[in-house]
JSON list of C-alpha atoms in Angstrom, two decimals:
[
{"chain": "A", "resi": 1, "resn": "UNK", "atom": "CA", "xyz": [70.65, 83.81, 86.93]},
{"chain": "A", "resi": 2, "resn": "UNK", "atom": "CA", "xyz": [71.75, 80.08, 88.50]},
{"chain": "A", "resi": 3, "resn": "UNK", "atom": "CA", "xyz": [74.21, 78.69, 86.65]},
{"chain": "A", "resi": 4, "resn": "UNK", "atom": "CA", "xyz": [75.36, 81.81, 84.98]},
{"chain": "A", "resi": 5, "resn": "UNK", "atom": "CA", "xyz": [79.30, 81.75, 83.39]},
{"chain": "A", "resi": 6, "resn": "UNK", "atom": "CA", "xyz": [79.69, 85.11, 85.05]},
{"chain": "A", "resi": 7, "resn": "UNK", "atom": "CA", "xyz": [79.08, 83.72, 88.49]},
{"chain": "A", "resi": 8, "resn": "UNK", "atom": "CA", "xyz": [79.35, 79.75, 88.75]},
{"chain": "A", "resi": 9, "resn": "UNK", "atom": "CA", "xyz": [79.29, 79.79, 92.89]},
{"chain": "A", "resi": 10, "resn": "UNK", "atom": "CA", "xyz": [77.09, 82.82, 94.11]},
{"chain": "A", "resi": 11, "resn": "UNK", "atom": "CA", "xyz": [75.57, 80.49, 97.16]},
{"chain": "A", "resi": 12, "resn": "UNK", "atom": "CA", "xyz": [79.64, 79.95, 98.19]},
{"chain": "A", "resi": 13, "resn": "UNK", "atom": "CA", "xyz": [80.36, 83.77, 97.89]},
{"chain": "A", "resi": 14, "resn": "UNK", "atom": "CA", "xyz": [77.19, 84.42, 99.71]},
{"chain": "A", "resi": 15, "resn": "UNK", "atom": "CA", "xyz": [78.07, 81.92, 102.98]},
{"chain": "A", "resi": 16, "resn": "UNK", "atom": "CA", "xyz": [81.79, 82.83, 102.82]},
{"chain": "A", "resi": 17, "resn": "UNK", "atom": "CA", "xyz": [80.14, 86.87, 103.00]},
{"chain": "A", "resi": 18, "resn": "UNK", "atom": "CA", "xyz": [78.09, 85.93, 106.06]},
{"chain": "A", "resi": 19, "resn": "UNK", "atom": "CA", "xyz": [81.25, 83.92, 107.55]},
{"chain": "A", "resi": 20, "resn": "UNK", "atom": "CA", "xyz": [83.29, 87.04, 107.56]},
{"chain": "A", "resi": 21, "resn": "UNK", "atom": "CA", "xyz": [80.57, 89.20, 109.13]},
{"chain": "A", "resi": 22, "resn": "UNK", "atom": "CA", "xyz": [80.48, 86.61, 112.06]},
{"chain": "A", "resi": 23, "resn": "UNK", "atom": "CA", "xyz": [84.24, 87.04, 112.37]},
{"chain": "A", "resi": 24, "resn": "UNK", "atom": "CA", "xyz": [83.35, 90.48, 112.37]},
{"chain": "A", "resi": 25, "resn": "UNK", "atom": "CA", "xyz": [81.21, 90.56, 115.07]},
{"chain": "A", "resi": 26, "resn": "UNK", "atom": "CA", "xyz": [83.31, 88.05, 117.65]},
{"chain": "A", "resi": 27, "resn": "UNK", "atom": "CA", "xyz": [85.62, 91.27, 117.27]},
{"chain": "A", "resi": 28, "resn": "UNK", "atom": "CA", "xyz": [83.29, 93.15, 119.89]},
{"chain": "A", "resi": 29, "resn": "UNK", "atom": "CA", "xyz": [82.68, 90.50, 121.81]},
{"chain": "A", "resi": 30, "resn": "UNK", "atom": "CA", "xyz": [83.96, 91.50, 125.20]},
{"chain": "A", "resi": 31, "resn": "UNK", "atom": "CA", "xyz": [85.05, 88.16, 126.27]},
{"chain": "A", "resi": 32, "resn": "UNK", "atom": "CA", "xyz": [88.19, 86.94, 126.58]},
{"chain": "A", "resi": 33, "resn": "UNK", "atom": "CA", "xyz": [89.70, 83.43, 125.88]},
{"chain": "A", "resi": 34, "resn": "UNK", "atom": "CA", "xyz": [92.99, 83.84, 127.56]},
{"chain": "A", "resi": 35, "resn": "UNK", "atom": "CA", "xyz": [94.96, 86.49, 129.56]},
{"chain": "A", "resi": 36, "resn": "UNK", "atom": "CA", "xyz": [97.79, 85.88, 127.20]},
{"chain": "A", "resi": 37, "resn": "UNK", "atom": "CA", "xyz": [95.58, 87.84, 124.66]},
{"chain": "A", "resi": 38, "resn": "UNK", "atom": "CA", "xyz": [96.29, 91.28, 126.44]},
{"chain": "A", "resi": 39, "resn": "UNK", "atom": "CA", "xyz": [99.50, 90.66, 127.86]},
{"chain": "A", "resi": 40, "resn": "UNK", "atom": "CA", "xyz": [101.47, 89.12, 124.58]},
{"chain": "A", "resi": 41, "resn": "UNK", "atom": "CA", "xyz": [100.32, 92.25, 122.79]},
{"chain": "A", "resi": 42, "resn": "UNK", "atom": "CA", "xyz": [98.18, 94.94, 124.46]},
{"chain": "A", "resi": 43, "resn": "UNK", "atom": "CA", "xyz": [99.44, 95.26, 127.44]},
{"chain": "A", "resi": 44, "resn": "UNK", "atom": "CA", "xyz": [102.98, 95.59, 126.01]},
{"chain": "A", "resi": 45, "resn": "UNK", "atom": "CA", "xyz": [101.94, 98.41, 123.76]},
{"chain": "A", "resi": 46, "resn": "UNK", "atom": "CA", "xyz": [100.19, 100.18, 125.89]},
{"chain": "A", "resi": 47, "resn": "UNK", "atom": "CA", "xyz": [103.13, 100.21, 128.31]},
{"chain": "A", "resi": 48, "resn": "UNK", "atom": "CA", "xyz": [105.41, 101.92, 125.55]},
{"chain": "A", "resi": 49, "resn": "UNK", "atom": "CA", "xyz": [102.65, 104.00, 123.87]},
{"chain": "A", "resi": 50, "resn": "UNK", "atom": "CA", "xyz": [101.21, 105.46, 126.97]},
{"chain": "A", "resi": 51, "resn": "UNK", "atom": "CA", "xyz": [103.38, 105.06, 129.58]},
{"chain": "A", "resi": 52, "resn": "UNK", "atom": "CA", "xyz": [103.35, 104.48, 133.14]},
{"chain": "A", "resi": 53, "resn": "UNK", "atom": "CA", "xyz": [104.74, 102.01, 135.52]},
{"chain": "A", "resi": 54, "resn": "UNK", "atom": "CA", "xyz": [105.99, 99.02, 134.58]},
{"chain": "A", "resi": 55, "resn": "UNK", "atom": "CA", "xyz": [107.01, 96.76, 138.24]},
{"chain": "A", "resi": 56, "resn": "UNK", "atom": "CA", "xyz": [105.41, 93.47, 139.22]},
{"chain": "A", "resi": 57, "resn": "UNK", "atom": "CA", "xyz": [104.46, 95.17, 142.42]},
{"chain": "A", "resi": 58, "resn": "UNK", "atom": "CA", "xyz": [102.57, 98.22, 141.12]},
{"chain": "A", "resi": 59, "resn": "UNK", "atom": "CA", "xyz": [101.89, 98.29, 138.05]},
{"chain": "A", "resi": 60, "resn": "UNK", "atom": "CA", "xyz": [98.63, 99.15, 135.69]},
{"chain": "A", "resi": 61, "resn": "UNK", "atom": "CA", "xyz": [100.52, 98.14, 132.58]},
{"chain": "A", "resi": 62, "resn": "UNK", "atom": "CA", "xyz": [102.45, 94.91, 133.24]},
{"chain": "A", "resi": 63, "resn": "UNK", "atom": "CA", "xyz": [105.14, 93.92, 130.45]},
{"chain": "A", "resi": 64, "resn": "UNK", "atom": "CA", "xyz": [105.80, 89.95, 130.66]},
{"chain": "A", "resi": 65, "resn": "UNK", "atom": "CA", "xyz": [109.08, 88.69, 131.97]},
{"chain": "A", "resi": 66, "resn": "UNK", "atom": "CA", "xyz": [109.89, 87.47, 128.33]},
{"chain": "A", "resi": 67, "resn": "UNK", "atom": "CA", "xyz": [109.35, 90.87, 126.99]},
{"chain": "A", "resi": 68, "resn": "UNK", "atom": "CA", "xyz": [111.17, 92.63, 129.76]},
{"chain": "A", "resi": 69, "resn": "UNK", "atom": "CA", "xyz": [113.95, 90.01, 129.47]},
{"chain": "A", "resi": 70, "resn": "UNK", "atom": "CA", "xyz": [114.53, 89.85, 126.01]},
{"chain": "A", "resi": 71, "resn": "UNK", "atom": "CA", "xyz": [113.48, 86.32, 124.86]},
{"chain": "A", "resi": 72, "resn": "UNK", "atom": "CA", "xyz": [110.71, 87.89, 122.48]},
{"chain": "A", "resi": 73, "resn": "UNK", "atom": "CA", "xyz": [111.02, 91.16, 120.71]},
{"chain": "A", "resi": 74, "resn": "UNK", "atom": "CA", "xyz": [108.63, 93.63, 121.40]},
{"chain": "A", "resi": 75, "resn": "UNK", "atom": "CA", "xyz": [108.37, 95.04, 117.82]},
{"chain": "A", "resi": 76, "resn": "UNK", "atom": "CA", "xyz": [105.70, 92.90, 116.57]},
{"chain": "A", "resi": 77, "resn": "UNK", "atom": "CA", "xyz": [103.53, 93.44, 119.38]},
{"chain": "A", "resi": 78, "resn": "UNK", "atom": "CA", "xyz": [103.79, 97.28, 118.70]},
{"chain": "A", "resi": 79, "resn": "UNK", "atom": "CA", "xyz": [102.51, 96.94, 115.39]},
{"chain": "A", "resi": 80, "resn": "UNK", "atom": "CA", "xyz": [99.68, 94.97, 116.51]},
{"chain": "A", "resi": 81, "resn": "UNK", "atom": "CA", "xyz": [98.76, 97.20, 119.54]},
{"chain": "A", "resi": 82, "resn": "UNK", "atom": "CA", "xyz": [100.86, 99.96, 119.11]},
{"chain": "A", "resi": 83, "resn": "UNK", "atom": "CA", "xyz": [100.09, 101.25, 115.54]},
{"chain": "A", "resi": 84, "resn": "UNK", "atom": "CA", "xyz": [96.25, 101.35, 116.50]},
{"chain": "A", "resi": 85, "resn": "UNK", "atom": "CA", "xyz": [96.97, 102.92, 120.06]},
{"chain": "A", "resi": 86, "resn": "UNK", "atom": "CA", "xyz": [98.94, 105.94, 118.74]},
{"chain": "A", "resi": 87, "resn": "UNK", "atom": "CA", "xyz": [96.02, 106.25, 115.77]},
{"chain": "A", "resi": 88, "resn": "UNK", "atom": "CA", "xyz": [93.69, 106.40, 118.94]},
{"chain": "A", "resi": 89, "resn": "UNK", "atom": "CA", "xyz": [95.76, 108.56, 121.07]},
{"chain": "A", "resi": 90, "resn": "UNK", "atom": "CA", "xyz": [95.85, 110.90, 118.01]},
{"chain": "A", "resi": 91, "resn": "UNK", "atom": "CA", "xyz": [92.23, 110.68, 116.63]},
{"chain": "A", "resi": 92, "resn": "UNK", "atom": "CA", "xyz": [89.89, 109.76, 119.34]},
{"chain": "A", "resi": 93, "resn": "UNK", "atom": "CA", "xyz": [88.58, 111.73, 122.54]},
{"chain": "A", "resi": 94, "resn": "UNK", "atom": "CA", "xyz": [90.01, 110.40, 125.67]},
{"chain": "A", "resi": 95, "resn": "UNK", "atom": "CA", "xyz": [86.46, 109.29, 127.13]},
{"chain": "A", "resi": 96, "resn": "UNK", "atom": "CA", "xyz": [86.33, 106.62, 124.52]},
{"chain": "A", "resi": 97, "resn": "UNK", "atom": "CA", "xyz": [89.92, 105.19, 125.05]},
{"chain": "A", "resi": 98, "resn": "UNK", "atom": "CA", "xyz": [88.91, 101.59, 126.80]},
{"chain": "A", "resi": 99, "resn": "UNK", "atom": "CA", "xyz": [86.54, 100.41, 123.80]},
{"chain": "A", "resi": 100, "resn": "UNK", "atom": "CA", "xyz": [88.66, 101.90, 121.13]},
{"chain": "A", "resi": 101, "resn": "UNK", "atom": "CA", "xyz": [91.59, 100.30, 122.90]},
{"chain": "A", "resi": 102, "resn": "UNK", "atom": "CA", "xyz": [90.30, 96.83, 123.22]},
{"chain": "A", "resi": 103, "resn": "UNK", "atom": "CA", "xyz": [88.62, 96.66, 119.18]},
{"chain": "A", "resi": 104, "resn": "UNK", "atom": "CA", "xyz": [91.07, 98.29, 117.45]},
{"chain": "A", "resi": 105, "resn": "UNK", "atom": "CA", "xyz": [93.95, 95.66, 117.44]},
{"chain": "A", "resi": 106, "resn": "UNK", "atom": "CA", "xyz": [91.18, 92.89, 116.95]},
{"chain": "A", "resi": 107, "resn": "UNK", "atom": "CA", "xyz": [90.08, 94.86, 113.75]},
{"chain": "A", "resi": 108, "resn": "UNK", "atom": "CA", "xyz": [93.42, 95.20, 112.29]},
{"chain": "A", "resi": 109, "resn": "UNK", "atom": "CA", "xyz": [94.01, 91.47, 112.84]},
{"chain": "A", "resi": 110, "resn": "UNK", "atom": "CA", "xyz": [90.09, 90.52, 111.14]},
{"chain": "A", "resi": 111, "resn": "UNK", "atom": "CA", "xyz": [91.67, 92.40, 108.01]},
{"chain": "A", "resi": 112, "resn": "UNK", "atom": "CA", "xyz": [94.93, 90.69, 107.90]},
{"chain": "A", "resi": 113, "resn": "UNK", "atom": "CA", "xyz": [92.81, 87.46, 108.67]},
{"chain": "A", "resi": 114, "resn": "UNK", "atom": "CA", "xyz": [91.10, 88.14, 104.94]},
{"chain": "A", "resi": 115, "resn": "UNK", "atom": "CA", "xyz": [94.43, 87.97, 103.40]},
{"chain": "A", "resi": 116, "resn": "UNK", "atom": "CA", "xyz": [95.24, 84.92, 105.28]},
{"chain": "A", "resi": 117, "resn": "UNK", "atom": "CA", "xyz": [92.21, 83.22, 104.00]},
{"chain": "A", "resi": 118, "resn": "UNK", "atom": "CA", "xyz": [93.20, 83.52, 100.23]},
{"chain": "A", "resi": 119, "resn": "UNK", "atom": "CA", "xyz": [96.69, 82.72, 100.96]},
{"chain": "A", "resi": 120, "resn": "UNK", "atom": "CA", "xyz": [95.21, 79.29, 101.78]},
{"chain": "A", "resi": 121, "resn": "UNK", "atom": "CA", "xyz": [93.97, 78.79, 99.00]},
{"chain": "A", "resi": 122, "resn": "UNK", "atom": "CA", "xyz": [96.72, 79.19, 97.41]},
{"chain": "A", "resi": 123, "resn": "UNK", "atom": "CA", "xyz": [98.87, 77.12, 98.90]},
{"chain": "A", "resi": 124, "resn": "UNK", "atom": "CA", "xyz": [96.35, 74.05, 97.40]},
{"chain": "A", "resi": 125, "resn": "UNK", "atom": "CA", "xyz": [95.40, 75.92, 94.19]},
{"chain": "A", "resi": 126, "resn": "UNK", "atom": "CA", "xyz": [98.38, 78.33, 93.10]},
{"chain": "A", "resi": 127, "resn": "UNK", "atom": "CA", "xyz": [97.80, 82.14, 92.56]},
{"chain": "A", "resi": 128, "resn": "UNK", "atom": "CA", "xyz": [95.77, 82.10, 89.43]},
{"chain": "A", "resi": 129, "resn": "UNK", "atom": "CA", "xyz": [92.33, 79.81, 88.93]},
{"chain": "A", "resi": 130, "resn": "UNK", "atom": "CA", "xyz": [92.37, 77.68, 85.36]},
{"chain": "A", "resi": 131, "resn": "UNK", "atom": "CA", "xyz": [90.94, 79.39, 82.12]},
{"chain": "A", "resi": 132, "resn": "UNK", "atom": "CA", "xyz": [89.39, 77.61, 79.20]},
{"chain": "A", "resi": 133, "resn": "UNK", "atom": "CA", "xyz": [89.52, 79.19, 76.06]},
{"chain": "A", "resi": 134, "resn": "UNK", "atom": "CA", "xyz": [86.94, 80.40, 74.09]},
{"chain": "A", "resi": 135, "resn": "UNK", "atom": "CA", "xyz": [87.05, 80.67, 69.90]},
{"chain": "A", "resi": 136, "resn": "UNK", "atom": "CA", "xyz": [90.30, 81.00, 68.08]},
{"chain": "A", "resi": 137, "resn": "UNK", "atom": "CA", "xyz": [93.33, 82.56, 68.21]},
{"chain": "A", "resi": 138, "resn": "UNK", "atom": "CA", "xyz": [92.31, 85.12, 66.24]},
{"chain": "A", "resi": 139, "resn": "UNK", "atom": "CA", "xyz": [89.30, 85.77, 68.83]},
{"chain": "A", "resi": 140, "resn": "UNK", "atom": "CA", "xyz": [91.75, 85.44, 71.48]},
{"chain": "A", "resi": 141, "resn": "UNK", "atom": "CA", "xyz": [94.31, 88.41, 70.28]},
{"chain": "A", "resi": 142, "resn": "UNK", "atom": "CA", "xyz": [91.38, 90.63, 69.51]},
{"chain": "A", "resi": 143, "resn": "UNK", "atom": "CA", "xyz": [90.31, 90.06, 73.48]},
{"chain": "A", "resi": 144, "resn": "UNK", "atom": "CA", "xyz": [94.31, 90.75, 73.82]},
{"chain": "A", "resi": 145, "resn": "UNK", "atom": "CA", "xyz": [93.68, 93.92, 72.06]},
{"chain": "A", "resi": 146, "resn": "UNK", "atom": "CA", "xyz": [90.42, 95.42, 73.93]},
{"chain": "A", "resi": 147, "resn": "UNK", "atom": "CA", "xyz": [92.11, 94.70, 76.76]},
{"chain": "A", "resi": 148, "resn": "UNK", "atom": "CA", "xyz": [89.33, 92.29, 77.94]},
{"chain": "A", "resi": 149, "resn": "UNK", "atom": "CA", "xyz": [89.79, 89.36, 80.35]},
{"chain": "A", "resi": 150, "resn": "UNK", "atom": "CA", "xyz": [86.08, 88.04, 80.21]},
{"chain": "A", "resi": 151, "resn": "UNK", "atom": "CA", "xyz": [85.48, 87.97, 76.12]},
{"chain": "A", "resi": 152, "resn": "UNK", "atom": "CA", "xyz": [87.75, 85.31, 75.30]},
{"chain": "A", "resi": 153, "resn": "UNK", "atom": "CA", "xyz": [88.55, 82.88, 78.16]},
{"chain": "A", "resi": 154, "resn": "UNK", "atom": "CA", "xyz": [86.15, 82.40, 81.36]},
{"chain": "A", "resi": 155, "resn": "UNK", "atom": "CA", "xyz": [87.00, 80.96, 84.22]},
{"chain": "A", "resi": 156, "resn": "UNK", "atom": "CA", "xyz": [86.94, 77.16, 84.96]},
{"chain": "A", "resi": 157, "resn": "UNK", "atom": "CA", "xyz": [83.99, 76.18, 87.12]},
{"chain": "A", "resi": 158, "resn": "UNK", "atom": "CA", "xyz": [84.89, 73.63, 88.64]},
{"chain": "A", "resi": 159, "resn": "UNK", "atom": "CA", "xyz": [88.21, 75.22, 89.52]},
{"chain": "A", "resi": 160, "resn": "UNK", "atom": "CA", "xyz": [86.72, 78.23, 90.96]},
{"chain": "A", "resi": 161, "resn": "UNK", "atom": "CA", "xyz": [84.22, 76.06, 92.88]},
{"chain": "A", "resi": 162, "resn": "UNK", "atom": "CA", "xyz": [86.93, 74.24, 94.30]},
{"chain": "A", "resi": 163, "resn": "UNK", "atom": "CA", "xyz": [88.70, 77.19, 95.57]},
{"chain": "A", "resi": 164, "resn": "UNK", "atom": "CA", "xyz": [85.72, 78.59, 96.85]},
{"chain": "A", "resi": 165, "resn": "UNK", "atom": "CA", "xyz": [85.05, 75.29, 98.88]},
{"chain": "A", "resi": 166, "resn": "UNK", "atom": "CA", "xyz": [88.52, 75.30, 100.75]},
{"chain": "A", "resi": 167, "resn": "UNK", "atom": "CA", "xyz": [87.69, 79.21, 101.43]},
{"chain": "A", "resi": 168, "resn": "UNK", "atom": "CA", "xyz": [84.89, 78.47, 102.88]},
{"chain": "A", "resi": 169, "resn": "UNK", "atom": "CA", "xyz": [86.04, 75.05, 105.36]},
{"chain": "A", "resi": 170, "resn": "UNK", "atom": "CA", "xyz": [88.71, 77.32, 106.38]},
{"chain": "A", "resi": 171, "resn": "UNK", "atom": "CA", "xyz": [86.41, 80.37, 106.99]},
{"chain": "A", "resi": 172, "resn": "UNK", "atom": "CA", "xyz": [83.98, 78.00, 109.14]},
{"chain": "A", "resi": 173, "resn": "UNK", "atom": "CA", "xyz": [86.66, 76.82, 111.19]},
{"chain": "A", "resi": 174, "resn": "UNK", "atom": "CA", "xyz": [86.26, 77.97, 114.84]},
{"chain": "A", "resi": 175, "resn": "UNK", "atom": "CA", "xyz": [89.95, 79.18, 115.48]},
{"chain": "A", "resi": 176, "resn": "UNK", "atom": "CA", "xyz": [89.77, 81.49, 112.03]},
{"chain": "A", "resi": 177, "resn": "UNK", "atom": "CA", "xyz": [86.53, 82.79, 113.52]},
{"chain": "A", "resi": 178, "resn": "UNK", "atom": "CA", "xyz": [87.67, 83.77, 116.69]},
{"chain": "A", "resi": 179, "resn": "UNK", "atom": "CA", "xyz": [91.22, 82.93, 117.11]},
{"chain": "A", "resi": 180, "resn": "UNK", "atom": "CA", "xyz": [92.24, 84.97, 114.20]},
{"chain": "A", "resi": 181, "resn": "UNK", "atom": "CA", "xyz": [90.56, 88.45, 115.32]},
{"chain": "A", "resi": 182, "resn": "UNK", "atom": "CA", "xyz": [92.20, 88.25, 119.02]},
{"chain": "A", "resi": 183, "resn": "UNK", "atom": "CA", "xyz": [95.92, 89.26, 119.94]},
{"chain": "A", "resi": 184, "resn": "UNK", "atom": "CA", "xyz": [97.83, 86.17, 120.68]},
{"chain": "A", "resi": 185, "resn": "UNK", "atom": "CA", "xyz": [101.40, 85.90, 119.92]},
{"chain": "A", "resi": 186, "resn": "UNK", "atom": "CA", "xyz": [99.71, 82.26, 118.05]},
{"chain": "A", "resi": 187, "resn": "UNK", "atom": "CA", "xyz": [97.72, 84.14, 115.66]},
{"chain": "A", "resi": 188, "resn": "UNK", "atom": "CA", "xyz": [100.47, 86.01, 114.43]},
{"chain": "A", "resi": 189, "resn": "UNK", "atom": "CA", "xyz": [102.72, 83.03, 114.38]},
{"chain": "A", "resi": 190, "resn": "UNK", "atom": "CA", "xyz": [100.20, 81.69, 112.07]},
{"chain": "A", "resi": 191, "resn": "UNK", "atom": "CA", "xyz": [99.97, 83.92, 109.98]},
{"chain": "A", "resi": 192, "resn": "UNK", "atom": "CA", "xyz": [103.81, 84.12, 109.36]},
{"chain": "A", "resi": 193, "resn": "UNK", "atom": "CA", "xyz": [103.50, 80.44, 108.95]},
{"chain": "A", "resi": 194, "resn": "UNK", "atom": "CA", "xyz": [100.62, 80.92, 105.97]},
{"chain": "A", "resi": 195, "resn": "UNK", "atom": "CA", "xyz": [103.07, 83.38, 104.03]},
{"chain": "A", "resi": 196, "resn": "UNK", "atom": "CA", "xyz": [105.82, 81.35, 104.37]},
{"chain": "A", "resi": 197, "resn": "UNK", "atom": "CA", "xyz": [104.43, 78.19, 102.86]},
{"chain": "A", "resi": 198, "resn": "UNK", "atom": "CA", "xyz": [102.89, 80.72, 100.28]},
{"chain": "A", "resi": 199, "resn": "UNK", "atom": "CA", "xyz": [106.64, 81.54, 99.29]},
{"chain": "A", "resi": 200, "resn": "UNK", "atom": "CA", "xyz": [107.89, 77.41, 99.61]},
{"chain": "A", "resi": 201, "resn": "UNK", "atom": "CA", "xyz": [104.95, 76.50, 97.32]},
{"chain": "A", "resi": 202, "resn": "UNK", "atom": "CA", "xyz": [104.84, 79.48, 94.81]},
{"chain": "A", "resi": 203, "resn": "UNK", "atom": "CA", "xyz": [106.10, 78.63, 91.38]},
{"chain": "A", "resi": 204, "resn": "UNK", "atom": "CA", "xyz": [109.74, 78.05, 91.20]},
{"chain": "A", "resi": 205, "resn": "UNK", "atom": "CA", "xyz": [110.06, 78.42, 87.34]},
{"chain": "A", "resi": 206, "resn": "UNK", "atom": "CA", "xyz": [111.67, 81.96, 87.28]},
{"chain": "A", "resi": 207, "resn": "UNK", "atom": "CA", "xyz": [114.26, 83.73, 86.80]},
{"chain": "A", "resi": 208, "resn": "UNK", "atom": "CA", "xyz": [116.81, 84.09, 89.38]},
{"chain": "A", "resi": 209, "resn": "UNK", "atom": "CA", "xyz": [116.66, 87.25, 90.70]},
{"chain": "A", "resi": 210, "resn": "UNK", "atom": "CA", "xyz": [113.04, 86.63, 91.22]},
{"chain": "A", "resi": 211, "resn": "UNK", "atom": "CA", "xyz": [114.45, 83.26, 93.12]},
{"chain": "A", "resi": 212, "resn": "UNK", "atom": "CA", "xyz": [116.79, 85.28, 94.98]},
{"chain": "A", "resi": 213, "resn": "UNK", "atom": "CA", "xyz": [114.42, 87.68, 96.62]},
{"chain": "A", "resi": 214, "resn": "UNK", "atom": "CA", "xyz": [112.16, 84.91, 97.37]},
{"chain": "A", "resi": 215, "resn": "UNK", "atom": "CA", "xyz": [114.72, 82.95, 99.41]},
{"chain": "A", "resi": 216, "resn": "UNK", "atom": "CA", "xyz": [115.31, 86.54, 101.01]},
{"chain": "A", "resi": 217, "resn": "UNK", "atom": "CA", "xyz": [111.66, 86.70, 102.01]},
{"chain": "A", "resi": 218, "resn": "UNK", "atom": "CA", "xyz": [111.40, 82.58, 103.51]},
{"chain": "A", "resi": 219, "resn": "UNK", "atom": "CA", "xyz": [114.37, 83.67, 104.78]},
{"chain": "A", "resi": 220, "resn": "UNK", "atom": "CA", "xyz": [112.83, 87.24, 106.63]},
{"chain": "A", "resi": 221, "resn": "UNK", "atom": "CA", "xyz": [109.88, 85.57, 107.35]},
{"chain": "A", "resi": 222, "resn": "UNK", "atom": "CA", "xyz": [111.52, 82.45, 109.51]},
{"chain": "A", "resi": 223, "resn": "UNK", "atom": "CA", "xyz": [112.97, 85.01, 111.54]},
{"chain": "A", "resi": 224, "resn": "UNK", "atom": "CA", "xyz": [110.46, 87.05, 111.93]},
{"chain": "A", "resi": 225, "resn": "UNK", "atom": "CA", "xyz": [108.46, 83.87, 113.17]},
{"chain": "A", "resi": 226, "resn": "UNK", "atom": "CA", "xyz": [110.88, 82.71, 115.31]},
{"chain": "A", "resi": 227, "resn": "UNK", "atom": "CA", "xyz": [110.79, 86.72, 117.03]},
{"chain": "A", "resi": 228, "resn": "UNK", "atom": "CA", "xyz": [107.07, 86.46, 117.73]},
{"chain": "A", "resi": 229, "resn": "UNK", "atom": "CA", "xyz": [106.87, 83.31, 118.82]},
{"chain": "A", "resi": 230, "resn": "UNK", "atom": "CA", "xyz": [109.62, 80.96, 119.70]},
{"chain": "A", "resi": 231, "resn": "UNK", "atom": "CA", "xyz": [107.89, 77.91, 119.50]},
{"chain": "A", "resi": 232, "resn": "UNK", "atom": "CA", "xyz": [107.82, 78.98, 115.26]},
{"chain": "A", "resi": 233, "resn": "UNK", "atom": "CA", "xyz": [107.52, 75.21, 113.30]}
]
């Protein structure tokens, strides 16, 4: 029913829904934007999973010069590619190797891309949306003791509307559409980029060994984004 408690924004669930089933269907779009979107990832991978030869002169698998030189690592490029390659090479009949090889690493990246969109909303909103209390206390320990999370507090409204708003601008935008389901060294980079801030803006209020493995993680992280990319902010 409109307006119900137990689902303030249906409409925003409904377009963000239909926003990730267009980013689901730019993944099979055979287009490309860039040649740097097979050779910063496929193209390595494929060189490594499958082999073959790997010169400038006569080559069906070209690795970059920054690859081949070691001014990016090739690790990250691997999981991208590589992971879905060697679940190909192991899983699928040989006939169907191109398509398979072209949509897997775009689907990998569509469901990282999910994650990414709820990290964004965190960064503006923190990890949990506000709750108003319902009743008493009394009312409140007996939810406590069912085990309940819907009996005695609900979910702010206007809150959850909020979040669902800067879901859905960031779902509409045109690079998380398409950008963000394609294998650029960039869209990684961003993504590394929306953890990390997830980390620097996460609540610094605990206790210190929970500190200390945080700074570990920014600190894993900034590498890591400086390895696929090093242009990394």
């Amino acid at each position: 029913m409109r307006g119900s408690t137990d689902d303030p924004c249906p409409r925003s669930k409904h377009i963000y829904w239909i926003l990730l089933l267009v980013r689901f269907v730019f993944i099979f779009c055979f287009g490309y934007i860039h040649p740097d979107e097979f050779f910063q990832s496929p193209s390595v991978a494929s060189s490594v999973v499958f082999g073959g030869v790997n010169t400038q002169n006569n080559s069906s698998n070209i690795i970059p010069w920054e690859f081949r030189e070691g001014q990016r690592c090739i690790v990250f490029p691997m999981i991208v590619s590589g992971i879905p390659f060697k679940l190909i090479e192991a899983l699928i009949n040989h006939e169907y190797w191109s398509y398979s090889m072209l949509f897997a690493p775009r689907l990998l990246l569509f469901l990282v891309s999910i994650v990414v969109d709820e990290c964004v909303v965190r960064i503006i909103y923190g990890e949990q949306p506000s709750y108003s209390l319902e009743g008493s206390t009394t009312s409140l320990n007996r939810v406590n003791e069912e085990k309940s999370n819907t009996l005695g507090k609900k979910i702010d409204p206007v809150v959850l509307h909020q979040r669902y708003t800067v879901k859905l601008l960031y779902a509409s935008l045109w690079p998380t559409l398409l950008f963000h389901t394609r294998t650029f060294s960039n869209t990684l980079e961003a993504f590394v980029l929306v953890w990390l801030v997830v980390l620097c803006c996460g609540d610094h209020s605990t206790s210190n060994d929970k500190d200390r493995l945080k700074c570990i993680a920014i600190g894993v992280l900034s590498a890591v984004g400086l390895f696929v990319r090093f242009t990394f902010p």
